[in-house]
Amino acid sequence: MIMKKLLFLTGFLALAAGGASAQPVYSVRDVGMSNVDDSVHIRFVVVPGEKNIMPRGTLILTPVIRGTGQVLPLEPLVYRGRLAEKIHSRNEVFSRRRPSLPDTNSDLEGLTYYHAVVPFRDWMRGGGLVLNSQWYGCKKDMVAEQNTLLAEPVPAPPAPPVVVVVEKPVPAKPLVFEVKKVTGNAYLDFPVGKSAIQPDFRNNAAELAKIRGTLDSLIQAKNVRVRGITLVGYASPEGSTQLNDRLSAERADALKAYLLQNYKKGDPGLISARSGGEDWNGLRSLVAASSIRGKEALLKILDSDASDAAKKASIKALNGGATYATLLKDYYPRLRKVEYTIDYELVQQQPR
């Protein structure tokens, strides 16, 4: 085994106009490389230095095995400044990616014990272990880079596939990912024959605030990732079925466009919209819970096996058209809606 007790790295110094004295933000000690069961074991400890990472800065340390004409980058260690960590966590909430596991300490707040196991390859013979250090500023541009030789590898015969393990002084509790969903109805009022959302039309402002409040609470939660939003548009069953199918699809698309306009940082692919057609089931539920004139006869029509066109004709003729007039005024507007389902992932640490 080759072991080095302490190695100070002076990369990523304070950057200021006119120059500044070198202050290492970290050091590496207890570097070791050995052969165990036809594998190369790599170990070292990262120690915080005298200078902290800038609030918006990011430091990436990548161990690299360099041999004859080939290199093998290993699992990197990522350290973020205070503000960079907050921005990183917020950006992950509404993305398709699962939140990163906590594999390093921000701002090098404590020791990090690194351990990697890789199979030996002939090209590694006579090479070395290099630590590639990269510093990124607030604009995500790399502002400095340094490569430092840590150790020379010991030859070994070929071994099984790569196994990488990052060890911590105190292992983090395992994360549990629980998939949940929240559903609701946006009872948006659409004028007859219209599909565009009008925020100031009837009670639309309150309904839009309701769905935005639900979505905002999930986005702002630190341990939640929104996986998808499903929108289903519906139309009231008057007029032609073909027209209502088109209107219901356009209404779902209109709410999708509204959400994308108000959540521009979100992934458009997370939102899907489709047509639910004429909401006959919704109409029956409203009638069953009402005291509308001709209720029993109306329920009989709705429960029949007649075609949609035949049902519409029978409803219009019921009680000389009086029942249909009541439906148009008090019931059908409540069927012009968009149902939404928000699927999200709750990330929690499993208690020990």
Coordinates of C-alpha atoms in Angstrom, one line a residue:
M1 CA 0.0 0.0 0.0
I2 CA 1.2 3.5 -0.7
M3 CA 0.2 6.0 2.0
K4 CA 0.6 9.7 2.3
K5 CA -0.2 11.3 5.6
L6 CA -1.0 14.8 4.5
L7 CA -1.2 16.7 1.2
F8 CA -2.2 20.3 1.1
L9 CA -3.8 21.5 -2.2
T10 CA -3.7 25.1 -3.0
G11 CA -6.3 25.1 -5.8
F12 CA -9.3 27.4 -5.7
L13 CA -7.8 30.3 -3.9
A14 CA -9.5 33.6 -3.1
L15 CA -9.9 35.5 -6.4
A16 CA -9.7 39.3 -6.2
A17 CA -8.6 42.1 -8.3
G18 CA -4.8 42.6 -8.1
G19 CA -4.3 39.1 -6.6
A20 CA -4.6 37.6 -3.2
S21 CA -2.6 35.3 -0.9
A22 CA -3.2 31.5 -1.3
Q23 CA -5.5 30.0 1.2
P24 CA -6.4 26.3 0.6
V25 CA -10.1 25.5 1.0
Y26 CA -9.3 21.8 1.7
S27 CA -6.5 19.3 2.2
V28 CA -6.2 15.6 1.5
R29 CA -4.7 13.2 3.9
D30 CA -4.3 9.4 4.6
V31 CA -4.1 8.6 0.8
G32 CA -3.9 4.9 0.2
M33 CA -4.0 2.5 -2.8
S34 CA -3.9 -1.2 -2.3
N35 CA -4.9 -4.6 -3.9
V36 CA -7.6 -6.7 -2.4
D37 CA -9.1 -9.7 -4.2
D38 CA -7.9 -8.6 -7.6
S39 CA -9.3 -5.1 -7.1
V40 CA -7.7 -1.7 -6.5
H41 CA -8.9 0.0 -3.3
I42 CA -8.6 3.8 -3.1
R43 CA -9.0 5.7 0.1
F44 CA -8.4 9.3 1.3
V45 CA -9.8 11.8 3.7
V46 CA -10.8 15.4 2.7
V47 CA -10.2 17.9 5.4
P48 CA -11.7 21.5 5.5
G49 CA -9.1 24.2 5.1
E50 CA -8.8 27.8 6.3
K51 CA -11.0 29.3 3.6
N52 CA -14.7 28.5 3.1
I53 CA -16.4 28.0 -0.3
M54 CA -18.0 31.2 -1.6
P55 CA -21.8 31.3 -1.0
R56 CA -22.6 30.8 -4.7
G57 CA -19.6 28.6 -5.5
T58 CA -19.3 24.9 -6.2
L59 CA -16.2 22.7 -5.7
I60 CA -16.0 19.3 -7.4
L61 CA -13.3 16.8 -6.5
T62 CA -13.0 13.9 -8.9
P63 CA -10.4 11.1 -8.3
V64 CA -9.0 9.9 -11.6
I65 CA -6.9 6.8 -12.3
R66 CA -4.5 7.6 -15.2
G67 CA -2.6 4.9 -17.0
T68 CA -1.2 4.2 -20.4
G69 CA -3.4 6.2 -22.8
Q70 CA -6.5 5.8 -20.7
V71 CA -8.2 7.4 -17.7
L72 CA -10.9 6.3 -15.3
P73 CA -12.8 9.1 -13.4
L74 CA -14.3 7.8 -10.2
E75 CA -17.3 9.0 -8.2
P76 CA -16.9 12.8 -7.6
L77 CA -17.4 14.7 -4.4
V78 CA -19.5 17.9 -4.7
Y79 CA -19.3 20.7 -2.2
R80 CA -21.6 23.7 -2.6
G81 CA -21.7 27.1 -0.9
R82 CA -24.6 28.1 1.2
L83 CA -26.6 29.9 -1.6
A84 CA -25.6 27.4 -4.3
E85 CA -27.0 24.5 -2.2
K86 CA -30.3 26.3 -1.8
I87 CA -30.5 27.0 -5.5
H88 CA -29.6 23.4 -6.3
S89 CA -32.3 22.0 -3.9
R90 CA -35.0 24.3 -5.3
N91 CA -34.3 23.5 -8.9
E92 CA -34.6 19.7 -8.2
V93 CA -38.1 20.0 -6.8
F94 CA -39.8 20.6 -10.1
S95 CA -37.6 18.5 -12.3
R96 CA -37.8 15.0 -13.5
R97 CA -34.8 13.9 -11.5
R98 CA -35.0 12.4 -8.1
P99 CA -33.5 14.6 -5.4
S100 CA -29.7 13.9 -4.9
L101 CA -28.6 11.8 -2.0
P102 CA -26.6 13.8 0.6
D103 CA -23.1 12.4 -0.2
T104 CA -21.0 15.4 0.9
N105 CA -21.1 18.2 3.4
S106 CA -21.7 21.8 2.1
D107 CA -18.9 24.2 2.7
L108 CA -16.5 21.4 3.8
E109 CA -18.0 21.5 7.2
G110 CA -16.6 18.1 8.3
L111 CA -14.2 15.3 7.3
T112 CA -15.2 13.3 4.2
Y113 CA -13.9 9.7 4.1
Y114 CA -13.6 8.5 0.5
H115 CA -13.4 4.8 -0.5
A116 CA -13.6 3.4 -4.0
V117 CA -13.1 -0.1 -5.3
V118 CA -12.4 -0.7 -9.0
P119 CA -11.2 -3.8 -11.0
F120 CA -7.6 -3.7 -12.1
R121 CA -6.9 -3.2 -15.8
D122 CA -3.6 -3.7 -17.6
W123 CA -3.5 -0.1 -18.8
M124 CA -3.4 1.0 -15.1
R125 CA 0.0 -0.5 -14.6
G126 CA 2.6 2.2 -14.1
G127 CA 0.0 5.0 -13.9
G128 CA -1.2 7.0 -10.9
L129 CA -4.1 8.4 -8.9
V130 CA -4.8 12.1 -9.7
L131 CA -7.3 14.3 -7.9
N132 CA -9.0 16.7 -10.4
S133 CA -10.3 19.8 -8.6
Q134 CA -12.8 22.2 -10.4
W135 CA -14.2 25.4 -9.0
Y136 CA -17.5 26.8 -10.5
G137 CA -18.6 30.4 -9.8
C138 CA -22.1 31.9 -9.4
K139 CA -22.7 31.8 -13.2
K140 CA -21.9 28.1 -13.3
D141 CA -18.7 28.8 -15.3
M142 CA -15.5 26.9 -14.3
V143 CA -13.1 29.5 -13.0
A144 CA -10.2 27.3 -11.9
E145 CA -9.0 23.7 -12.3
Q146 CA -6.1 21.7 -10.8
N147 CA -4.8 18.2 -11.1
T148 CA -2.7 16.8 -8.2
L149 CA -1.0 13.4 -8.2
L150 CA -2.0 11.5 -5.0
A151 CA -0.5 8.0 -5.4
E152 CA 1.0 5.4 -7.7
P153 CA -1.1 2.3 -8.3
V154 CA 0.0 -1.2 -7.4
P155 CA -0.3 -3.7 -10.3
A156 CA -3.0 -6.4 -9.9
P157 CA -4.7 -8.9 -12.2
P158 CA -8.1 -8.2 -13.8
A159 CA -11.0 -8.1 -11.4
P160 CA -14.9 -7.9 -11.3
P161 CA -16.9 -4.8 -12.4
V162 CA -16.6 -1.4 -10.7
V163 CA -18.0 -1.0 -7.2
V164 CA -17.9 2.6 -5.8
V165 CA -18.6 3.3 -2.2
V166 CA -18.5 6.8 -0.5
E167 CA -18.0 6.4 3.3
K168 CA -19.0 8.9 5.9
P169 CA -18.0 9.2 9.6
V170 CA -21.7 9.0 10.4
P171 CA -23.7 7.2 7.7
A172 CA -26.8 9.1 6.6
K173 CA -30.2 7.6 7.2
P174 CA -31.6 5.8 4.2
L175 CA -34.1 7.8 2.1
V176 CA -37.6 6.5 1.5
F177 CA -39.5 7.6 -1.6
E178 CA -43.2 7.5 -1.3
V179 CA -45.4 8.3 -4.3
K180 CA -48.6 10.2 -3.6
K181 CA -51.2 12.2 -5.5
V182 CA -53.6 15.0 -4.9
T183 CA -56.8 15.5 -7.0
G184 CA -59.2 18.3 -7.4
N185 CA -61.6 20.0 -9.8
A186 CA -61.0 23.4 -11.3
Y187 CA -64.6 24.5 -11.8
L188 CA -63.7 27.1 -14.4
D189 CA -66.5 28.9 -16.1
F190 CA -66.3 28.8 -19.8
P191 CA -68.9 30.8 -21.9
V192 CA -70.8 28.4 -24.2
G193 CA -68.7 27.5 -27.2
K194 CA -65.6 29.0 -25.7
S195 CA -62.4 27.3 -24.4
A196 CA -60.0 30.1 -23.5
I197 CA -59.6 30.8 -19.8
Q198 CA -60.9 34.2 -18.7
P199 CA -59.5 34.8 -15.1
D200 CA -62.1 37.5 -14.4
F201 CA -65.1 35.5 -15.7
R202 CA -67.5 34.5 -12.9
N203 CA -65.6 32.6 -10.2
N204 CA -62.5 31.8 -12.2
A205 CA -60.2 33.8 -10.1
A206 CA -60.9 31.8 -7.0
E207 CA -60.7 28.5 -8.9
L208 CA -57.3 29.4 -10.4
A209 CA -56.1 30.5 -7.0
K210 CA -57.1 27.1 -5.6
I211 CA -55.1 25.0 -8.1
R212 CA -52.1 27.4 -7.9
G213 CA -52.2 27.2 -4.1
T214 CA -52.1 23.4 -4.2
L215 CA -49.2 23.4 -6.7
D216 CA -47.2 26.1 -4.9
S217 CA -47.4 24.2 -1.6
L218 CA -45.8 21.1 -3.3
I219 CA -43.2 23.1 -5.2
Q220 CA -42.0 25.0 -2.1
A221 CA -41.7 21.8 0.0
K222 CA -38.1 20.8 0.4
N223 CA -38.8 17.1 0.4
V224 CA -41.3 16.9 -2.5
R225 CA -40.7 16.4 -6.2
V226 CA -43.7 16.9 -8.6
R227 CA -43.7 13.9 -11.0
G228 CA -46.6 14.9 -13.2
I229 CA -49.9 16.8 -13.6
T230 CA -52.8 15.3 -15.5
L231 CA -55.6 17.6 -16.8
V232 CA -58.9 16.3 -18.1
G233 CA -61.4 18.7 -19.7
Y234 CA -65.1 18.2 -19.7
A235 CA -68.1 19.8 -21.5
S236 CA -71.8 20.0 -20.7
P237 CA -74.0 17.7 -22.8
E238 CA -75.8 20.2 -25.0
G239 CA -75.1 20.6 -28.6
S240 CA -73.2 18.1 -30.8
T241 CA -71.0 15.5 -29.3
Q242 CA -68.3 16.3 -31.8
L243 CA -68.2 20.0 -30.7
N244 CA -68.2 19.1 -27.0
D245 CA -65.3 16.7 -27.5
R246 CA -63.3 19.5 -29.1
L247 CA -64.3 22.0 -26.4
S248 CA -63.3 19.7 -23.6
A249 CA -59.9 19.1 -25.1
E250 CA -59.4 22.8 -25.7
R251 CA -60.3 23.6 -22.1
A252 CA -57.7 21.1 -20.8
D253 CA -55.1 22.6 -23.2
A254 CA -56.1 26.1 -22.0
L255 CA -55.4 25.3 -18.3
K256 CA -52.1 23.6 -19.4
A257 CA -51.1 26.8 -21.2
Y258 CA -52.1 28.9 -18.1
L259 CA -49.9 26.7 -15.8
L260 CA -46.9 26.8 -18.2
Q261 CA -47.2 30.6 -18.4
N262 CA -47.3 30.9 -14.6
Y263 CA -44.6 28.3 -13.9
K264 CA -42.1 29.0 -16.6
K265 CA -39.2 27.1 -14.8
G266 CA -41.2 23.9 -14.8
D267 CA -40.7 21.1 -17.3
P268 CA -43.5 21.3 -20.0
G269 CA -43.3 17.5 -20.3
L270 CA -44.7 17.1 -16.8
I271 CA -48.1 18.3 -17.7
S272 CA -50.5 16.2 -19.9
A273 CA -53.9 17.3 -21.1
R274 CA -56.7 15.3 -22.7
S275 CA -60.4 15.4 -23.4
G276 CA -63.0 13.8 -21.1
G277 CA -65.9 14.7 -23.5
E278 CA -69.4 15.3 -22.2
D279 CA -69.7 14.9 -18.5
W280 CA -72.7 12.6 -18.2
N281 CA -71.5 11.1 -15.0
G282 CA -71.1 14.5 -13.4
L283 CA -74.6 15.5 -14.6
R284 CA -76.2 12.4 -13.0
S285 CA -74.4 13.1 -9.7
L286 CA -75.7 16.7 -9.7
V287 CA -79.3 15.6 -10.5
A288 CA -79.2 12.8 -7.9
A289 CA -78.3 15.3 -5.2
S290 CA -80.9 17.9 -6.3
S291 CA -84.6 18.5 -6.0
I292 CA -85.0 19.6 -9.7
R293 CA -88.5 19.2 -11.2
G294 CA -88.9 15.9 -13.0
K295 CA -85.9 14.4 -11.1
E296 CA -87.0 10.8 -11.2
A297 CA -87.8 10.9 -14.9
L298 CA -84.5 12.7 -15.6
L299 CA -82.6 10.0 -13.7
K300 CA -84.4 7.3 -15.7
I301 CA -83.3 9.0 -19.0
L302 CA -79.7 9.3 -17.8
D303 CA -79.5 5.7 -16.6
S304 CA -81.0 4.3 -19.9
D305 CA -79.0 2.6 -22.6
A306 CA -80.1 5.2 -25.2
S307 CA -77.6 7.0 -27.3
D308 CA -76.3 10.4 -26.2
A309 CA -78.3 12.0 -29.0
A310 CA -81.5 10.3 -27.8
K311 CA -80.9 11.3 -24.2
K312 CA -80.5 14.9 -25.2
A313 CA -83.7 14.8 -27.2
S314 CA -85.6 13.2 -24.3
I315 CA -84.2 15.8 -21.8
K316 CA -85.3 18.7 -24.0
A317 CA -88.8 17.4 -24.2
L318 CA -89.2 16.7 -20.5
N319 CA -91.9 18.8 -18.8
G320 CA -92.3 20.9 -21.9
G321 CA -88.7 22.0 -21.8
A322 CA -88.9 23.5 -18.3
T323 CA -86.5 20.9 -16.9
Y324 CA -84.0 21.5 -19.7
A325 CA -84.1 25.3 -19.1
T326 CA -83.2 24.7 -15.5
L327 CA -80.3 22.4 -16.5
L328 CA -79.0 25.0 -18.9
K329 CA -79.1 27.8 -16.3
D330 CA -78.1 26.0 -13.0
Y331 CA -76.4 22.7 -13.8
Y332 CA -74.6 22.7 -17.1
P333 CA -72.2 25.5 -16.3
R334 CA -70.9 23.4 -13.4
L335 CA -70.0 20.6 -15.9
R336 CA -67.7 22.9 -18.0
K337 CA -64.6 22.1 -15.9
V338 CA -61.1 20.7 -15.8
E339 CA -60.2 17.9 -13.4
Y340 CA -56.6 17.9 -12.3
T341 CA -54.4 15.2 -10.6
I342 CA -50.9 16.1 -9.3
D343 CA -48.6 13.1 -8.8
Y344 CA -45.7 13.8 -6.5
E345 CA -42.9 12.0 -4.7
L346 CA -42.3 12.5 -1.0
V347 CA -38.7 12.0 0.2
Q348 CA -38.2 11.1 3.8
Q349 CA -35.4 9.7 5.9
Q350 CA -36.2 6.3 7.3
P351 CA -36.0 6.3 11.1
R352 CA -33.4 3.9 12.5

